[in-house]
Short mmCIF file of C-alpha atoms and ligand atoms in Angstrom, two decimals:
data_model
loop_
_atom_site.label_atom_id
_atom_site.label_comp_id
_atom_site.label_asym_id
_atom_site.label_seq_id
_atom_site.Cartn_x
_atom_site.Cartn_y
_atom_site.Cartn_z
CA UNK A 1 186.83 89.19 122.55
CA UNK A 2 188.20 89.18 125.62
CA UNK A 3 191.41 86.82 127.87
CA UNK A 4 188.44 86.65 130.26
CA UNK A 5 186.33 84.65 127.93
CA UNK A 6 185.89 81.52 129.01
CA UNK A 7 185.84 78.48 126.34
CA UNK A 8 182.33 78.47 126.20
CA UNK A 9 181.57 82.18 126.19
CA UNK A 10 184.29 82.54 122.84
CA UNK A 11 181.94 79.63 121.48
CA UNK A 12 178.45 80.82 121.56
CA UNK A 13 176.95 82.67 118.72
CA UNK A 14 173.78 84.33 120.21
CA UNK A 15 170.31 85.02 119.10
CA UNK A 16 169.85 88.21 117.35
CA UNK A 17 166.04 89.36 118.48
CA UNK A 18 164.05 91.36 116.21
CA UNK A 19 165.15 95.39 116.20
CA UNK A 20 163.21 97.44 118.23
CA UNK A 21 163.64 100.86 117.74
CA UNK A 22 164.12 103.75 119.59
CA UNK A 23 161.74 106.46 117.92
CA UNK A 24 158.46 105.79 117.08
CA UNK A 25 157.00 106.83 113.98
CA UNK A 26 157.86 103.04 111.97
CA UNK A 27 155.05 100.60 111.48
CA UNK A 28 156.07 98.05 113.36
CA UNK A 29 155.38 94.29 111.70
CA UNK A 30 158.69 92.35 113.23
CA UNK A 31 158.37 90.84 116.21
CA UNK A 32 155.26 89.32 116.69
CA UNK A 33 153.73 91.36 119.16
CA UNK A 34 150.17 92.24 119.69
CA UNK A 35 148.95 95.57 117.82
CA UNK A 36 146.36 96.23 121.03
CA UNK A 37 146.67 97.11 124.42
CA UNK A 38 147.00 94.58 127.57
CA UNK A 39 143.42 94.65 129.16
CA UNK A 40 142.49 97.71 130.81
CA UNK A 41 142.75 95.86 134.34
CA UNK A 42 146.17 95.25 133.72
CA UNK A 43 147.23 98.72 133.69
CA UNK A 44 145.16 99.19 136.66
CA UNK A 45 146.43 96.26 138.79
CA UNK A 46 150.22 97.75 137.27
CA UNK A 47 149.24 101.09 138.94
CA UNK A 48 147.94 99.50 142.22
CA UNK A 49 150.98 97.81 143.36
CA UNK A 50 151.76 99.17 146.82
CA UNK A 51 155.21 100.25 147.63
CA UNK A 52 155.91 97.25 150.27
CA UNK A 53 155.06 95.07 147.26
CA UNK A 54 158.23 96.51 145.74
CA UNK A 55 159.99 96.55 149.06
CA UNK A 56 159.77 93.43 149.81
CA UNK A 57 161.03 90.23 147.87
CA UNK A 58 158.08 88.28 145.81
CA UNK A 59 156.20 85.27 146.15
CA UNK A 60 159.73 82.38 144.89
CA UNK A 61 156.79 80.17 143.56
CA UNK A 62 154.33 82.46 142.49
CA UNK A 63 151.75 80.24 143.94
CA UNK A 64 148.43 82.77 143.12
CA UNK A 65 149.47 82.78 139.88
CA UNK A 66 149.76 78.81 139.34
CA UNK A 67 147.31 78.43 140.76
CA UNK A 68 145.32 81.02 138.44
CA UNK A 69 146.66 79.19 135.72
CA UNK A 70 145.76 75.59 137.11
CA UNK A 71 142.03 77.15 137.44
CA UNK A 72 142.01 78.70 133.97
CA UNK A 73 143.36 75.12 132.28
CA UNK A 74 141.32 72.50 134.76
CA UNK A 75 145.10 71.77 136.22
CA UNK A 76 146.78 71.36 139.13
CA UNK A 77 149.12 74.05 140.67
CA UNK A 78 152.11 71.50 140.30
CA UNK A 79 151.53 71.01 136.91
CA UNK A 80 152.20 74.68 135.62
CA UNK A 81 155.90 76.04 136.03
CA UNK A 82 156.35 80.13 135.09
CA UNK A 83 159.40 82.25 134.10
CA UNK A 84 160.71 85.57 133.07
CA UNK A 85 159.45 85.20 129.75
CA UNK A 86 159.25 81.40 127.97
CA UNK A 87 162.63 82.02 126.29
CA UNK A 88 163.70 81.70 129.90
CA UNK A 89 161.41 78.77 130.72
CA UNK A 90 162.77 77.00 127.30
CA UNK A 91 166.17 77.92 128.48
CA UNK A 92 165.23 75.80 132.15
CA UNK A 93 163.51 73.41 129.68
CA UNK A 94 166.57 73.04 127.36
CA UNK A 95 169.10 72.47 130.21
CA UNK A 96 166.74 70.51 132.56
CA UNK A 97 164.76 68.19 130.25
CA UNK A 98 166.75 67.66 126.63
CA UNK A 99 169.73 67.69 127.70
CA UNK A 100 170.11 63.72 127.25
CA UNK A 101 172.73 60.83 125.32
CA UNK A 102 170.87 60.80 122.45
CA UNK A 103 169.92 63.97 119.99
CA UNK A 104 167.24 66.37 120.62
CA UNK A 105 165.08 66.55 117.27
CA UNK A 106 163.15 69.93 115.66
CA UNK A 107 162.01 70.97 112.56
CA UNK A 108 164.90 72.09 110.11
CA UNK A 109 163.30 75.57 110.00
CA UNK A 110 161.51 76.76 113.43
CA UNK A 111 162.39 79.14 116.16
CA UNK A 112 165.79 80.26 115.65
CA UNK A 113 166.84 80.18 119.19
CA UNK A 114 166.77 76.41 120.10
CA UNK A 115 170.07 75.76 118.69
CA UNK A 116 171.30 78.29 120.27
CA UNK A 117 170.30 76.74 123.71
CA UNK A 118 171.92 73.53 122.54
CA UNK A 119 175.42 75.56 121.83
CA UNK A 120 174.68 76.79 125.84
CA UNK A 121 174.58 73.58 126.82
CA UNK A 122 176.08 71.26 124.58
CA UNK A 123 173.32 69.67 123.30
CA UNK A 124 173.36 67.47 120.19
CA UNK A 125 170.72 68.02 117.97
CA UNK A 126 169.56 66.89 114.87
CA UNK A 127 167.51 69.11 112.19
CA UNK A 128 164.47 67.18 110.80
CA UNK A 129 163.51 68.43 107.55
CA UNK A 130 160.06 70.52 106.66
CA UNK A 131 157.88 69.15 103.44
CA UNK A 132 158.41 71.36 100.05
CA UNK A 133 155.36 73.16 101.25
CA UNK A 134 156.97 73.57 104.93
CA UNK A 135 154.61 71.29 106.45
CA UNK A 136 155.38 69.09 109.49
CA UNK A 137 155.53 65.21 108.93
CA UNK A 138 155.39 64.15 112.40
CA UNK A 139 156.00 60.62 111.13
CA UNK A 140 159.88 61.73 110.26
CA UNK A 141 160.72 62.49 114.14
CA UNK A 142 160.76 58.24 113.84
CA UNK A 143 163.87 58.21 114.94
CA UNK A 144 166.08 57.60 118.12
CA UNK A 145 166.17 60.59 119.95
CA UNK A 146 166.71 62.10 123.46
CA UNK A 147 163.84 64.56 122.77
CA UNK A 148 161.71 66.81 120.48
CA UNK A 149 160.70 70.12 120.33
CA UNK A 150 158.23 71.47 117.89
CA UNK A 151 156.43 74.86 117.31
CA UNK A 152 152.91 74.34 117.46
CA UNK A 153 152.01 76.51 115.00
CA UNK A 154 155.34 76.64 113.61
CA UNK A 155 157.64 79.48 113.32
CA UNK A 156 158.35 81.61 111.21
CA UNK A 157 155.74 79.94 108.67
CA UNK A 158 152.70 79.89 110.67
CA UNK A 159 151.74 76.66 109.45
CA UNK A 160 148.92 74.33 112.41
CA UNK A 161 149.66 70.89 113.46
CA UNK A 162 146.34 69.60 114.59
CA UNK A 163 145.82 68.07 118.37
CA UNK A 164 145.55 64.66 116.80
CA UNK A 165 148.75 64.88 115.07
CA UNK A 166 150.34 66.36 118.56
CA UNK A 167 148.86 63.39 120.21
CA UNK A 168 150.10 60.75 117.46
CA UNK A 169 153.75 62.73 117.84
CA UNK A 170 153.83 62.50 122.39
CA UNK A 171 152.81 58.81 121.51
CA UNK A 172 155.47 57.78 119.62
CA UNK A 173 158.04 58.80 121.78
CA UNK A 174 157.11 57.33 124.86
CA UNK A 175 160.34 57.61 126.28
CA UNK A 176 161.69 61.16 125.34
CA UNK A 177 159.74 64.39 126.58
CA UNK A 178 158.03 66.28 123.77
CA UNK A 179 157.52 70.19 124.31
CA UNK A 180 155.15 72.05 121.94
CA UNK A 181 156.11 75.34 121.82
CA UNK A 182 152.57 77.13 121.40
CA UNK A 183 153.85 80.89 121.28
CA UNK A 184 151.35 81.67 118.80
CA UNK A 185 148.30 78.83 119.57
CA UNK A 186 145.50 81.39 120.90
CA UNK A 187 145.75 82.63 117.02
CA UNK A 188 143.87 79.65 115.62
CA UNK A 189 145.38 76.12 117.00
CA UNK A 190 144.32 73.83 119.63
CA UNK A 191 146.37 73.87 122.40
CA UNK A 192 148.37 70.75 123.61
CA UNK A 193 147.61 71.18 127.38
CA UNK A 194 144.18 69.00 127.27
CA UNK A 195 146.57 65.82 126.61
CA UNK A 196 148.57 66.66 129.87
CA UNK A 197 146.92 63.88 131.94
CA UNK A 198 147.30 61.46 129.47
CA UNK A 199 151.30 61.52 128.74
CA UNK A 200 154.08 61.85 131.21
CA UNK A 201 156.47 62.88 128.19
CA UNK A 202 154.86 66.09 127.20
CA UNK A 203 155.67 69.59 127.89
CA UNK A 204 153.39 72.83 126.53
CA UNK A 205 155.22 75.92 126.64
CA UNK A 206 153.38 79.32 126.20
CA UNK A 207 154.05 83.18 126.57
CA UNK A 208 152.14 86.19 127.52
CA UNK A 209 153.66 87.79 125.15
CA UNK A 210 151.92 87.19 122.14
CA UNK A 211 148.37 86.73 122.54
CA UNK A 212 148.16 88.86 125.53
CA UNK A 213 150.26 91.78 125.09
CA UNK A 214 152.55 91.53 127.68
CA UNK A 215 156.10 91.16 125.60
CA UNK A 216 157.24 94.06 127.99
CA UNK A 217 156.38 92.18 131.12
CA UNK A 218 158.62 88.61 130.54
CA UNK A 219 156.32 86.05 131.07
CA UNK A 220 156.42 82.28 129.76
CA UNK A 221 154.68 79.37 131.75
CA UNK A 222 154.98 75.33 131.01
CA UNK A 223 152.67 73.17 132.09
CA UNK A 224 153.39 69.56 132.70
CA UNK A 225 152.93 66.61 134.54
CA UNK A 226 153.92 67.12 138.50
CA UNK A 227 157.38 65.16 137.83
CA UNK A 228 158.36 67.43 134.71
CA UNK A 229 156.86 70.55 136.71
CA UNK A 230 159.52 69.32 139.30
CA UNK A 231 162.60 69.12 137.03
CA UNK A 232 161.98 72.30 136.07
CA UNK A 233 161.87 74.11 139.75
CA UNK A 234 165.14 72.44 140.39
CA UNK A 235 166.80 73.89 137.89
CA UNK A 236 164.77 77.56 138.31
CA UNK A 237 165.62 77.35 142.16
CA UNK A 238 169.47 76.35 141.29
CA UNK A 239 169.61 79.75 138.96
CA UNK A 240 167.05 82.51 140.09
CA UNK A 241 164.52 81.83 142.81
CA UNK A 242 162.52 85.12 141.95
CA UNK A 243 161.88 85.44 137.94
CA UNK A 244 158.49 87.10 137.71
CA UNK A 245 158.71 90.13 139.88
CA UNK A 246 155.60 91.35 142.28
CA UNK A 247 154.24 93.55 139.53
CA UNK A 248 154.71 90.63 136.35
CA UNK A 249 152.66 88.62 139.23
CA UNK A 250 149.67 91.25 139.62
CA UNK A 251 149.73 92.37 135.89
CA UNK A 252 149.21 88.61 134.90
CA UNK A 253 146.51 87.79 137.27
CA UNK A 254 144.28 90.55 135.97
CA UNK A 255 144.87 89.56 132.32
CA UNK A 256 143.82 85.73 133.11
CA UNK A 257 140.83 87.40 134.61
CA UNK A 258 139.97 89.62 131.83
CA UNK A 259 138.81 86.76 128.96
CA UNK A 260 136.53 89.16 126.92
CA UNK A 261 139.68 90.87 126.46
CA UNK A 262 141.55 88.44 125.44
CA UNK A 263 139.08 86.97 123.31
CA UNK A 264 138.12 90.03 120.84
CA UNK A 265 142.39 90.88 120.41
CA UNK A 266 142.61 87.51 119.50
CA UNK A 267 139.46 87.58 117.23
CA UNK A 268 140.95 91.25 115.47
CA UNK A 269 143.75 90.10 114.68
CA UNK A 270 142.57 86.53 113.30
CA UNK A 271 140.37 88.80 110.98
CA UNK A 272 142.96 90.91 109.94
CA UNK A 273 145.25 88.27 109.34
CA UNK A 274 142.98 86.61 106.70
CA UNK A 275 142.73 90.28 105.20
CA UNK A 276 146.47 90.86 105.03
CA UNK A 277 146.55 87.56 103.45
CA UNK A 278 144.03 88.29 100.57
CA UNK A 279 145.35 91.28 100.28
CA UNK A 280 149.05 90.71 99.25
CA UNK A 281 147.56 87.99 97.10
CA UNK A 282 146.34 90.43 95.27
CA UNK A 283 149.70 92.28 94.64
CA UNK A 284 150.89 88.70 93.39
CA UNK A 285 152.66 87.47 96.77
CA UNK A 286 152.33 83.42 97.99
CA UNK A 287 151.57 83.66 101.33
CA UNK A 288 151.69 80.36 103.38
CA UNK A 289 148.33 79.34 105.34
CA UNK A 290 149.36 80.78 108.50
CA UNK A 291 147.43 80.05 112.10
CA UNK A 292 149.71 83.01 113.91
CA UNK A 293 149.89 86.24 114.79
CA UNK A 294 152.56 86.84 111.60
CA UNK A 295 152.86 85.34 107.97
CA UNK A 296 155.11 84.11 105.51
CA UNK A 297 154.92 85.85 102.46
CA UNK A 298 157.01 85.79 99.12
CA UNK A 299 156.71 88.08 96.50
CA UNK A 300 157.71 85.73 94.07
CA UNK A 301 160.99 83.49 92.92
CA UNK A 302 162.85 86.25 90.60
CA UNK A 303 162.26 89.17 93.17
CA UNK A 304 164.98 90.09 95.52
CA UNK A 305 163.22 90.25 99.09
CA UNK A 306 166.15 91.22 100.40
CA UNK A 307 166.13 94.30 98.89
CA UNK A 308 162.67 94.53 99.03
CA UNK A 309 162.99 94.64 103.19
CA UNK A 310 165.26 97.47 103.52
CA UNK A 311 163.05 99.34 100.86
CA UNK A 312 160.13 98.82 103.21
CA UNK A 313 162.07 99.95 106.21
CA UNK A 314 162.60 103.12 104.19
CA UNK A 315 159.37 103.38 104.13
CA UNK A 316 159.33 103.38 108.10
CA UNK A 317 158.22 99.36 107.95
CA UNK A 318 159.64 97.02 109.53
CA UNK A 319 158.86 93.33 109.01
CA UNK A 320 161.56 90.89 109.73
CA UNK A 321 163.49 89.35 106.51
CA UNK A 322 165.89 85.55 107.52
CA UNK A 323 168.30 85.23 105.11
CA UNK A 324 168.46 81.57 105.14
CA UNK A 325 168.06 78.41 102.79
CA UNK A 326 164.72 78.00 101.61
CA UNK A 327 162.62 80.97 103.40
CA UNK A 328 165.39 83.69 101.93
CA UNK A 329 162.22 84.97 99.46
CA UNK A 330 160.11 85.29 102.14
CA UNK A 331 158.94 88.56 104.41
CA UNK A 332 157.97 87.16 107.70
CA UNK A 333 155.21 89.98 108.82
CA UNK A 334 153.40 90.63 112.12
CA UNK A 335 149.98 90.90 111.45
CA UNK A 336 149.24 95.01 112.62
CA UNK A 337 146.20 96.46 112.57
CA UNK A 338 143.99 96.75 109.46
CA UNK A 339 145.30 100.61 109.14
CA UNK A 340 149.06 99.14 109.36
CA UNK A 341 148.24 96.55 107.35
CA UNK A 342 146.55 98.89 104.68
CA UNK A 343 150.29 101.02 104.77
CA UNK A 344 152.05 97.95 103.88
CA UNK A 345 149.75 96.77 101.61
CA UNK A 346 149.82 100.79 99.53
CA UNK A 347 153.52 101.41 100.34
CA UNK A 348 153.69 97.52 97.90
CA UNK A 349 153.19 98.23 94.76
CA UNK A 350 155.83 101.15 94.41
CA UNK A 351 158.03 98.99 95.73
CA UNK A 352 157.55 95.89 93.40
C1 PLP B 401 158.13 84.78 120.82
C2 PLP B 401 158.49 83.35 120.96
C3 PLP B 401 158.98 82.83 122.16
C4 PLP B 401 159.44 83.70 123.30
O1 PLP B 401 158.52 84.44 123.89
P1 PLP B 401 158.83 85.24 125.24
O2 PLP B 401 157.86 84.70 126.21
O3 PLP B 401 158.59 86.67 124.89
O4 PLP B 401 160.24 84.97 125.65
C5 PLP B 401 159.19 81.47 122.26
N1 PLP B 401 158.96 80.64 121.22
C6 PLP B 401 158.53 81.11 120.03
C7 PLP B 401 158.31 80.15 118.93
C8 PLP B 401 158.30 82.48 119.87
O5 PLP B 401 157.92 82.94 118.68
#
């Protein structure tokens, strides 16, 4: 604490991101990222960038890249909108688009960070509570609101909505914009983004940080309707007028290009995510259907999970533990690959 604070900096409580740490020998299963490599012509576009590309300022609008992502979607170039990572385009999102009289609605248990973005900017919000089993009755966002914002699949249980239910939820609200947060979509879900013609009021927000390996590169991108789209760039161009730099805008063009790539990473870890499941089944965990890159796990009501985290990270895992009503018996864990999974799955037993 500072006397330089201002009233809103002595206010905010901040997100806390997953630990990454500094030597290497843990098993990493906390933050969601990809257990494979970006595509091989990543690295090599990486390594091409010329030294006047670093020179000089980049592209403000990034306009190969939106329009490499218009292409890859059947969009228009001023229907995509891209950032330093989508935390930053949800930021833009938060401040630019739900920031309204009435309260912005999400699921009681989702993505930690959003209320911190309505703390940033004084947004009211209200929490709409999961089913017993966590699922998502869209029917319960009913209610007046100045927006919604839902993880589609949801995090941290992993649990699908399906397109139809997305649809039924943008419908209903006619008059609020809806953003599906699909972080974690290329892991089993259908994504949002074929409704974007129909509905003025919805927003899809994804990252390259999941599905694609790029965490280390800070890439998000929202796609929208033109006016949305718009509202957005204001608000970019009023804070930074450069967020991906010229080598986030190479690195990203060769991974849209490379969809073999992308395909058989996402197909791995699918298959290893239904073996991870199966597998702590068998040690006597309830683990929630999950359509992510990660699963919720418990090891059972009278267990202290806790405890049963920081014995893991002895172990040199990590998986990420919330200590929060109702998933507080739960082990939120990255799916790794089948040889990290396999050293969570031995390192278990001695542990239980
Ligand atoms: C990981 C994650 C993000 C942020 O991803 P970045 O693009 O790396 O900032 C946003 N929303 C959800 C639900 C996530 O899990």
């Amino acid at each position: 604490m500072s006397r330089f604070w201002s009233d809103v900096t002595r206010r905010l409580t901040p997100y806390v991101p997953g630990e990454q740490p500094r030597h290497e020998r843990l098993i990493k299963l906390n933050t969601n990222e990809s257990p494979y490599p970006p595509s091989p012509a990543v690295v090599a576009a990486v390594q091409q960038i010329e030294s006047d590309a670093l020179r000089r300022y980049p592209d403000p609008e990034s306009a190969r890249l939106r329009q490499a992502f218009a292409d890859y979607h059947g969009l228009h170039p001023d229907q995509v909108f891209l950032g330093n990572g989508s935390d930053e385009v949800l930021a833009h999102v938060f401040q630019g688009l739900l920031q309204q009289q009435r309260p912005l609605l999400f699921p009681d248990i989702t993505y930690s960070f959003y209320p911190v973005w309505c703390e940033l900017y004084g947004i009211r919000y209200e929490r709409v509570p999961l089913g017993a089993d966590f699922s998502i009755d869209t029917s319960a966002f009913a209610r007046p609101n100045g927006g919604i914002i839902v993880p589609n699949p949801n995090a941290p249980t992993g649990l699908l909505l399906s397109l139809a239910q997305i649809r039924a939820l943008v419908a209903a609200n006619p008059d609020s914009v809806v953003v599906i947060d699909e972080a974690y979509i290329d892991f089993g879900g259908e994504s949002a983004i074929t409704l974007i013609n129909d509905f003025d009021n919805l927003l899809v927000v994804q990252t390259l940080s999941k599905s694609r390996a790029l965490a280390g590169l800070r890439v998000g991108v929202a796609f929208g309707q033109a006016a949305l789209i718009d509202g957005l760039q204001r608000v970019k161009n009023s804070f930074n007028s450069y967020p991906l730099d010229a080598v986030a805008q190479a690195a990203v063009l060769a991974s849209l290009a490379d969809e073999d790539w992308f395909r058989e990473c996402c197909d791995r870890v699918i298959a290893s995510r239904e073996r991870l499941t199966r597998g702590l089944e068998a040690l006597g965990f309830s683990v929630l259907p999950s359509a992510a890159n990660f699963i919720l796990a418990s090891p059972g009501n009278d267990r202290d999970t806790g405890a049963l985290f920081l014995a893991l990270r002895e172990q040199g895992i990590i998986v990420r533990y919330f200590d929060k009503p109702r998933i507080a018996g739960y082990l939120r864990i990255t799916v790794g690959t089948d040889a990290q999974c396999d050293a969570l799955l031995d390192a278990l037993p001695a542990l239980l």
